[in-house]
PDB file of C-alpha atoms in Angstrom:
ATOM      1  CA  MET N   1     -11.471 -11.566   9.466  1.00  0.00           C
ATOM      2  CA  ARG N   2     -14.053  -9.048   8.315  1.00  0.00           C
ATOM      3  CA  ARG N   3     -15.682  -8.796   4.912  1.00  0.00           C
ATOM      4  CA  ALA N   4     -16.054  -5.422   3.251  1.00  0.00           C
ATOM      5  CA  THR N   5     -19.135  -4.795   1.129  1.00  0.00           C
ATOM      6  CA  SER N   6     -18.470  -1.524  -0.694  1.00  0.00           C
ATOM      7  CA  SER N   7     -16.647  -2.808  -3.772  1.00  0.00           C
ATOM      8  CA  VAL N   8     -14.814  -5.625  -5.464  1.00  0.00           C
ATOM      9  CA  LEU N   9     -11.613  -4.039  -4.212  1.00  0.00           C
ATOM     10  CA  ALA N  10     -12.873  -4.296  -0.648  1.00  0.00           C
ATOM     11  CA  LEU N  11     -13.593  -7.990  -1.219  1.00  0.00           C
ATOM     12  CA  ILE N  12     -10.014  -8.491  -2.361  1.00  0.00           C
ATOM     13  CA  LEU N  13      -8.656  -6.597   0.599  1.00  0.00           C
ATOM     14  CA  ALA N  14     -10.714  -8.720   2.982  1.00  0.00           C
ATOM     15  CA  MET N  15      -8.378 -11.658   2.298  1.00  0.00           C
ATOM     16  CA  ALA N  16      -6.111 -10.289   4.936  1.00  0.00           C
ATOM     17  CA  ALA N  17      -4.066 -12.463   7.210  1.00  0.00           C
ATOM     18  CA  ALA N  18      -0.752 -13.203   5.556  1.00  0.00           C
ATOM     19  CA  PRO N  19       2.886 -13.733   6.462  1.00  0.00           C
ATOM     20  CA  PRO N  20       5.594 -12.143   4.303  1.00  0.00           C
ATOM     21  CA  ALA N  21       5.235 -12.775   0.594  1.00  0.00           C
ATOM     22  CA  VAL N  22       7.268 -15.465  -1.120  1.00  0.00           C
ATOM     23  CA  HIS N  23       9.636 -13.602  -3.413  1.00  0.00           C
ATOM     24  CA  ALA N  24       9.370 -15.389  -6.747  1.00  0.00           C
ATOM     25  CA  GLN N  25      10.864 -12.789  -9.098  1.00  0.00           C
ATOM     26  CA  PRO N  26      12.831 -10.315  -6.968  1.00  0.00           C
ATOM     27  CA  SER N  27      14.757  -8.903  -9.936  1.00  0.00           C
ATOM     28  CA  ASP N  28      11.642  -7.469 -11.609  1.00  0.00           C
ATOM     29  CA  PRO N  29      10.970  -3.894 -10.428  1.00  0.00           C
ATOM     30  CA  ALA N  30       7.176  -4.273 -10.601  1.00  0.00           C
ATOM     31  CA  GLY N  31       7.299  -7.542  -8.696  1.00  0.00           C
ATOM     32  CA  ALA N  32       9.679  -6.041  -6.160  1.00  0.00           C
ATOM     33  CA  GLN N  33       7.207  -3.216  -5.550  1.00  0.00           C
ATOM     34  CA  ILE N  34       4.467  -5.729  -4.679  1.00  0.00           C
ATOM     35  CA  GLU N  35       6.837  -7.754  -2.502  1.00  0.00           C
ATOM     36  CA  THR N  36       7.753  -4.637  -0.534  1.00  0.00           C
ATOM     37  CA  PHE N  37       4.086  -3.738  -0.223  1.00  0.00           C
ATOM     38  CA  ASP N  38       3.123  -7.206   1.030  1.00  0.00           C
ATOM     39  CA  ASP N  39       5.896  -7.197   3.611  1.00  0.00           C
ATOM     40  CA  ALA N  40       4.882  -3.764   4.902  1.00  0.00           C
ATOM     41  CA  VAL N  41       1.250  -4.823   5.192  1.00  0.00           C
ATOM     42  CA  VAL N  42       2.222  -7.962   7.092  1.00  0.00           C
ATOM     43  CA  ASP N  43       4.258  -5.871   9.535  1.00  0.00           C
ATOM     44  CA  VAL N  44       1.156  -3.789  10.237  1.00  0.00           C
ATOM     45  CA  MET N  45      -0.955  -6.924  10.575  1.00  0.00           C
ATOM     46  CA  LYS N  46       1.368  -8.272  13.252  1.00  0.00           C
ATOM     47  CA  ARG N  47       0.767  -5.091  15.257  1.00  0.00           C
ATOM     48  CA  ALA N  48      -2.880  -4.738  14.258  1.00  0.00           C
ATOM     49  CA  LYS N  49      -4.507  -4.951  17.671  1.00  0.00           C
ATOM     50  CA  GLN N  50      -1.892  -2.734  19.272  1.00  0.00           C
ATOM     51  CA  LEU N  51      -2.256  -0.085  16.570  1.00  0.00           C
ATOM     52  CA  GLY N  52      -6.042  -0.074  16.344  1.00  0.00           C
ATOM     53  CA  PRO N  53      -7.952   1.160  13.249  1.00  0.00           C
ATOM     54  CA  ARG N  54      -6.478   4.675  13.210  1.00  0.00           C
ATOM     55  CA  GLY N  55      -2.959   3.447  13.901  1.00  0.00           C
ATOM     56  CA  ARG N  56      -3.200   0.944  11.054  1.00  0.00           C
ATOM     57  CA  TYR N  57      -4.472   3.713   8.801  1.00  0.00           C
ATOM     58  CA  GLU N  58      -1.521   5.953   9.653  1.00  0.00           C
ATOM     59  CA  ALA N  59       0.964   3.123   9.178  1.00  0.00           C
ATOM     60  CA  LEU N  60      -0.480   1.987   5.839  1.00  0.00           C
ATOM     61  CA  GLN N  61      -1.068   5.381   4.274  1.00  0.00           C
ATOM     62  CA  PRO N  62       2.526   6.032   3.080  1.00  0.00           C
ATOM     63  CA  VAL N  63       2.890   2.413   1.938  1.00  0.00           C
ATOM     64  CA  ILE N  64      -0.249   2.536  -0.188  1.00  0.00           C
ATOM     65  CA  GLU N  65       0.604   5.962  -1.608  1.00  0.00           C
ATOM     66  CA  ARG N  66       3.990   4.598  -2.723  1.00  0.00           C
ATOM     67  CA  THR N  67       2.504   1.452  -4.249  1.00  0.00           C
ATOM     68  CA  PHE N  68      -0.751   2.621  -5.861  1.00  0.00           C
ATOM     69  CA  ASP N  69      -1.257   5.324  -8.456  1.00  0.00           C
ATOM     70  CA  LEU N  70      -4.261   6.661  -6.591  1.00  0.00           C
ATOM     71  CA  PRO N  71      -4.943   9.649  -8.898  1.00  0.00           C
ATOM     72  CA  ALA N  72      -5.016   7.329 -11.923  1.00  0.00           C
ATOM     73  CA  MET N  73      -7.230   4.817 -10.123  1.00  0.00           C
ATOM     74  CA  THR N  74      -9.629   7.603  -9.135  1.00  0.00           C
ATOM     75  CA  ARG N  75      -9.802   8.783 -12.720  1.00  0.00           C
ATOM     76  CA  PHE N  76     -10.449   5.261 -14.033  1.00  0.00           C
ATOM     77  CA  ALA N  77     -13.094   4.591 -11.370  1.00  0.00           C
ATOM     78  CA  VAL N  78     -14.980   7.805 -12.158  1.00  0.00           C
ATOM     79  CA  GLY N  79     -14.893   7.075 -15.900  1.00  0.00           C
ATOM     80  CA  THR N  80     -15.792   9.498 -18.670  1.00  0.00           C
ATOM     81  CA  ALA N  81     -17.447  11.922 -16.217  1.00  0.00           C
ATOM     82  CA  TRP N  82     -13.924  12.816 -15.073  1.00  0.00           C
ATOM     83  CA  ASN N  83     -13.346  14.931 -18.187  1.00  0.00           C
ATOM     84  CA  ASN N  84     -16.155  17.318 -17.250  1.00  0.00           C
ATOM     85  CA  LEU N  85     -15.114  17.922 -13.628  1.00  0.00           C
ATOM     86  CA  SER N  86     -13.444  21.043 -12.314  1.00  0.00           C
ATOM     87  CA  ALA N  87      -9.894  20.909 -10.997  1.00  0.00           C
ATOM     88  CA  GLU N  88     -11.260  21.384  -7.477  1.00  0.00           C
ATOM     89  CA  ASP N  89     -13.678  18.458  -7.818  1.00  0.00           C
ATOM     90  CA  LYS N  90     -10.935  16.231  -9.219  1.00  0.00           C
ATOM     91  CA  ALA N  91      -8.591  17.050  -6.349  1.00  0.00           C
ATOM     92  CA  ALA N  92     -11.318  16.423  -3.776  1.00  0.00           C
ATOM     93  CA  LEU N  93     -12.205  13.075  -5.340  1.00  0.00           C
ATOM     94  CA  VAL N  94      -8.589  11.909  -5.436  1.00  0.00           C
ATOM     95  CA  LYS N  95      -8.183  12.788  -1.762  1.00  0.00           C
ATOM     96  CA  ALA N  96     -11.428  11.046  -0.781  1.00  0.00           C
ATOM     97  CA  PHE N  97     -10.707   7.959  -2.911  1.00  0.00           C
ATOM     98  CA  SER N  98      -7.230   7.729  -1.377  1.00  0.00           C
ATOM     99  CA  ARG N  99      -8.607   7.988   2.164  1.00  0.00           C
ATOM    100  CA  MET N 100     -11.205   5.324   1.440  1.00  0.00           C
ATOM    101  CA  THR N 101      -8.607   2.976  -0.066  1.00  0.00           C
ATOM    102  CA  VAL N 102      -6.236   3.276   2.895  1.00  0.00           C
ATOM    103  CA  ALA N 103      -9.095   3.028   5.383  1.00  0.00           C
ATOM    104  CA  THR N 104     -10.364  -0.149   3.706  1.00  0.00           C
ATOM    105  CA  TYR N 105      -6.963  -1.797   4.056  1.00  0.00           C
ATOM    106  CA  ALA N 106      -6.702  -0.669   7.679  1.00  0.00           C
ATOM    107  CA  HIS N 107     -10.170  -2.051   8.403  1.00  0.00           C
ATOM    108  CA  ASN N 108      -9.652  -5.443   6.791  1.00  0.00           C
ATOM    109  CA  PHE N 109      -6.047  -6.169   7.665  1.00  0.00           C
ATOM    110  CA  ASP N 110      -6.871  -6.334  11.337  1.00  0.00           C
ATOM    111  CA  SER N 111      -5.325  -9.654  12.378  1.00  0.00           C
ATOM    112  CA  TYR N 112      -2.435 -12.010  11.673  1.00  0.00           C
ATOM    113  CA  GLY N 113      -2.774 -15.708  10.862  1.00  0.00           C
ATOM    114  CA  GLY N 114      -1.067 -18.489   8.968  1.00  0.00           C
ATOM    115  CA  GLN N 115      -2.157 -17.621   5.430  1.00  0.00           C
ATOM    116  CA  LYS N 116       0.339 -16.321   2.900  1.00  0.00           C
ATOM    117  CA  PHE N 117       0.789 -14.370  -0.319  1.00  0.00           C
ATOM    118  CA  THR N 118       3.053 -15.776  -3.007  1.00  0.00           C
ATOM    119  CA  VAL N 119       4.237 -13.514  -5.829  1.00  0.00           C
ATOM    120  CA  GLY N 120       4.262 -15.533  -9.039  1.00  0.00           C
ATOM    121  CA  LYS N 121       4.765 -14.815 -12.709  1.00  0.00           C
ATOM    122  CA  ILE N 122       4.884 -11.318 -14.142  1.00  0.00           C
ATOM    123  CA  ASP N 123       3.383 -10.682 -17.578  1.00  0.00           C
ATOM    124  CA  THR N 124       4.053  -7.683 -19.806  1.00  0.00           C
ATOM    125  CA  ARG N 125       0.977  -6.134 -21.442  1.00  0.00           C
ATOM    126  CA  GLY N 126       2.028  -3.202 -23.606  1.00  0.00           C
ATOM    127  CA  PRO N 127       3.204  -0.468 -21.227  1.00  0.00           C
ATOM    128  CA  ASP N 128       1.859  -2.377 -18.210  1.00  0.00           C
ATOM    129  CA  LYS N 129       2.840  -5.401 -16.166  1.00  0.00           C
ATOM    130  CA  LEU N 130       0.598  -7.891 -14.424  1.00  0.00           C
ATOM    131  CA  VAL N 131       2.060  -9.161 -11.170  1.00  0.00           C
ATOM    132  CA  HIS N 132       0.278 -12.401 -10.327  1.00  0.00           C
ATOM    133  CA  THR N 133      -0.077 -13.177  -6.624  1.00  0.00           C
ATOM    134  CA  GLN N 134      -1.689 -16.144  -4.921  1.00  0.00           C
ATOM    135  CA  PHE N 135      -3.367 -15.966  -1.550  1.00  0.00           C
ATOM    136  CA  THR N 136      -3.497 -19.292   0.229  1.00  0.00           C
ATOM    137  CA  GLY N 137      -5.200 -20.128   3.465  1.00  0.00           C
ATOM    138  CA  SER N 138      -8.453 -21.794   4.402  1.00  0.00           C
ATOM    139  CA  GLY N 139     -10.449 -22.728   1.339  1.00  0.00           C
ATOM    140  CA  ALA N 140      -9.440 -22.514  -2.291  1.00  0.00           C
ATOM    141  CA  PRO N 141      -6.473 -20.307  -3.246  1.00  0.00           C
ATOM    142  CA  ILE N 142      -7.337 -16.766  -4.328  1.00  0.00           C
ATOM    143  CA  GLN N 143      -5.627 -15.477  -7.461  1.00  0.00           C
ATOM    144  CA  LEU N 144      -4.849 -11.754  -7.588  1.00  0.00           C
ATOM    145  CA  ALA N 145      -3.227  -9.798 -10.395  1.00  0.00           C
ATOM    146  CA  TYR N 146      -1.882  -6.293  -9.857  1.00  0.00           C
ATOM    147  CA  ARG N 147      -1.863  -4.239 -13.044  1.00  0.00           C
ATOM    148  CA  MET N 148       1.077  -1.868 -12.837  1.00  0.00           C
ATOM    149  CA  ARG N 149       2.344   1.066 -14.879  1.00  0.00           C
ATOM    150  CA  GLN N 150       5.409   3.237 -14.551  1.00  0.00           C
ATOM    151  CA  ASP N 151       4.842   6.627 -12.970  1.00  0.00           C
ATOM    152  CA  GLY N 152       7.913   8.823 -12.827  1.00  0.00           C
ATOM    153  CA  GLY N 153      10.148   5.760 -13.036  1.00  0.00           C
ATOM    154  CA  ALA N 154       8.373   3.776 -10.290  1.00  0.00           C
ATOM    155  CA  TRP N 155       5.969   0.945 -11.003  1.00  0.00           C
ATOM    156  CA  LYS N 156       2.577   1.591  -9.396  1.00  0.00           C
ATOM    157  CA  VAL N 157      -0.689  -0.321  -9.216  1.00  0.00           C
ATOM    158  CA  ILE N 158      -3.489   1.013 -11.421  1.00  0.00           C
ATOM    159  CA  ASP N 159      -5.945  -1.886 -10.971  1.00  0.00           C
ATOM    160  CA  VAL N 160      -6.344  -5.136  -9.070  1.00  0.00           C
ATOM    161  CA  TYR N 161      -7.994  -8.213 -10.577  1.00  0.00           C
ATOM    162  CA  TYR N 162      -9.765 -10.689  -8.320  1.00  0.00           C
ATOM    163  CA  ASN N 163      -9.240 -14.288  -9.455  1.00  0.00           C
ATOM    164  CA  SER N 164      -7.244 -12.626 -12.243  1.00  0.00           C
ATOM    165  CA  THR N 165     -10.379 -11.549 -14.131  1.00  0.00           C
ATOM    166  CA  VAL N 166     -12.615  -9.198 -12.099  1.00  0.00           C
ATOM    167  CA  SER N 167     -11.380  -5.600 -12.238  1.00  0.00           C
ATOM    168  CA  SER N 168     -11.694  -3.672  -8.996  1.00  0.00           C
ATOM    169  CA  VAL N 169     -11.712  -0.349 -10.850  1.00  0.00           C
ATOM    170  CA  LEU N 170     -14.582  -1.407 -13.121  1.00  0.00           C
ATOM    171  CA  GLY N 171     -16.499  -2.605 -10.079  1.00  0.00           C
ATOM    172  CA  GLN N 172     -16.015   0.773  -8.444  1.00  0.00           C
ATOM    173  CA  ARG N 173     -17.057   2.572 -11.619  1.00  0.00           C
ATOM    174  CA  SER N 174     -20.335   0.686 -11.614  1.00  0.00           C
ATOM    175  CA  GLU N 175     -20.838   1.410  -7.916  1.00  0.00           C
ATOM    176  CA  TYR N 176     -20.072   5.131  -8.226  1.00  0.00           C
ATOM    177  CA  ALA N 177     -22.157   5.788 -11.337  1.00  0.00           C
ATOM    178  CA  SER N 178     -25.506   6.289  -9.609  1.00  0.00           C
ATOM    179  CA  THR N 179     -24.029   8.684  -7.035  1.00  0.00           C
ATOM    180  CA  LEU N 180     -22.333  10.728  -9.758  1.00  0.00           C
ATOM    181  CA  ASN N 181     -25.529  10.833 -11.800  1.00  0.00           C
ATOM    182  CA  SER N 182     -27.689  11.956  -8.890  1.00  0.00           C
ATOM    183  CA  GLY N 183     -25.358  14.274  -6.982  1.00  0.00           C
ATOM    184  CA  GLY N 184     -22.257  14.838  -9.068  1.00  0.00           C
ATOM    185  CA  ALA N 185     -18.686  14.850  -7.805  1.00  0.00           C
ATOM    186  CA  PRO N 186     -19.517  16.507  -4.441  1.00  0.00           C
ATOM    187  CA  ALA N 187     -21.929  13.681  -3.569  1.00  0.00           C
ATOM    188  CA  LEU N 188     -19.375  11.006  -4.434  1.00  0.00           C
ATOM    189  CA  THR N 189     -16.686  12.827  -2.457  1.00  0.00           C
ATOM    190  CA  ARG N 190     -18.955  12.895   0.592  1.00  0.00           C
ATOM    191  CA  LYS N 191     -19.799   9.230   0.184  1.00  0.00           C
ATOM    192  CA  LEU N 192     -16.149   8.173   0.016  1.00  0.00           C
ATOM    193  CA  ASN N 193     -15.145  10.370   2.952  1.00  0.00           C
ATOM    194  CA  ASP N 194     -18.059   9.150   5.062  1.00  0.00           C
ATOM    195  CA  ARG N 195     -17.080   5.544   4.381  1.00  0.00           C
ATOM    196  CA  ALA N 196     -13.433   6.284   5.218  1.00  0.00           C
ATOM    197  CA  ASP N 197     -14.452   7.974   8.479  1.00  0.00           C
ATOM    198  CA  GLN N 198     -16.511   4.972   9.529  1.00  0.00           C
ATOM    199  CA  LEU N 199     -13.658   2.559   8.843  1.00  0.00           C
ATOM    200  CA  ILE N 200     -11.034   4.685  10.576  1.00  0.00           C
ATOM    201  CA  GLN N 201     -13.297   4.829  13.630  1.00  0.00           C
ATOM    202  CA  GLY N 202     -13.580   1.042  13.594  1.00  0.00           C
ATOM    203  CA  ARG N 203     -17.217   0.869  12.559  1.00  0.00           C
TER     204      ARG N 203
END
């Protein structure tokens, strides 16, 4: 199992060899969204070697786009600089961020083992829900929390917390800040696309 180094989100995604999730609260629509996501990822993991990096990317792309609010996550990761960007720069960043997110999953979910995800309690936080999920395998259990918000009626992920406290979006914001400050949105778009290309090519 590989370890990604680009962000806290990549670290979370590196915990990637799981059988189908245990369905703890199937009646909750936010929890059901995560359960469906986990099951789809596991299906790809079982075929990981056969599919290869690009095949995993193509299989995971529609799943991730259904589960994650990628435009909102891009906006949160960019931070206040988002308000000053042109429509063209915003669109390019969303596309690049989406490619990088899918490519990171495809890169890290590259094998199947005996570990598992278990969907646990679901907390309501204002308009959002936190879907708590435990990853168990070798070593201490990893606690994940998916922060979800309704988008057009569907519950979608807007952030992922590692060990239920470390925000992936805030980690990305810190990582992206220097690139935005030095080269603006075009530089960050290039950086994200370059990283996605490397992962899709299996590098």
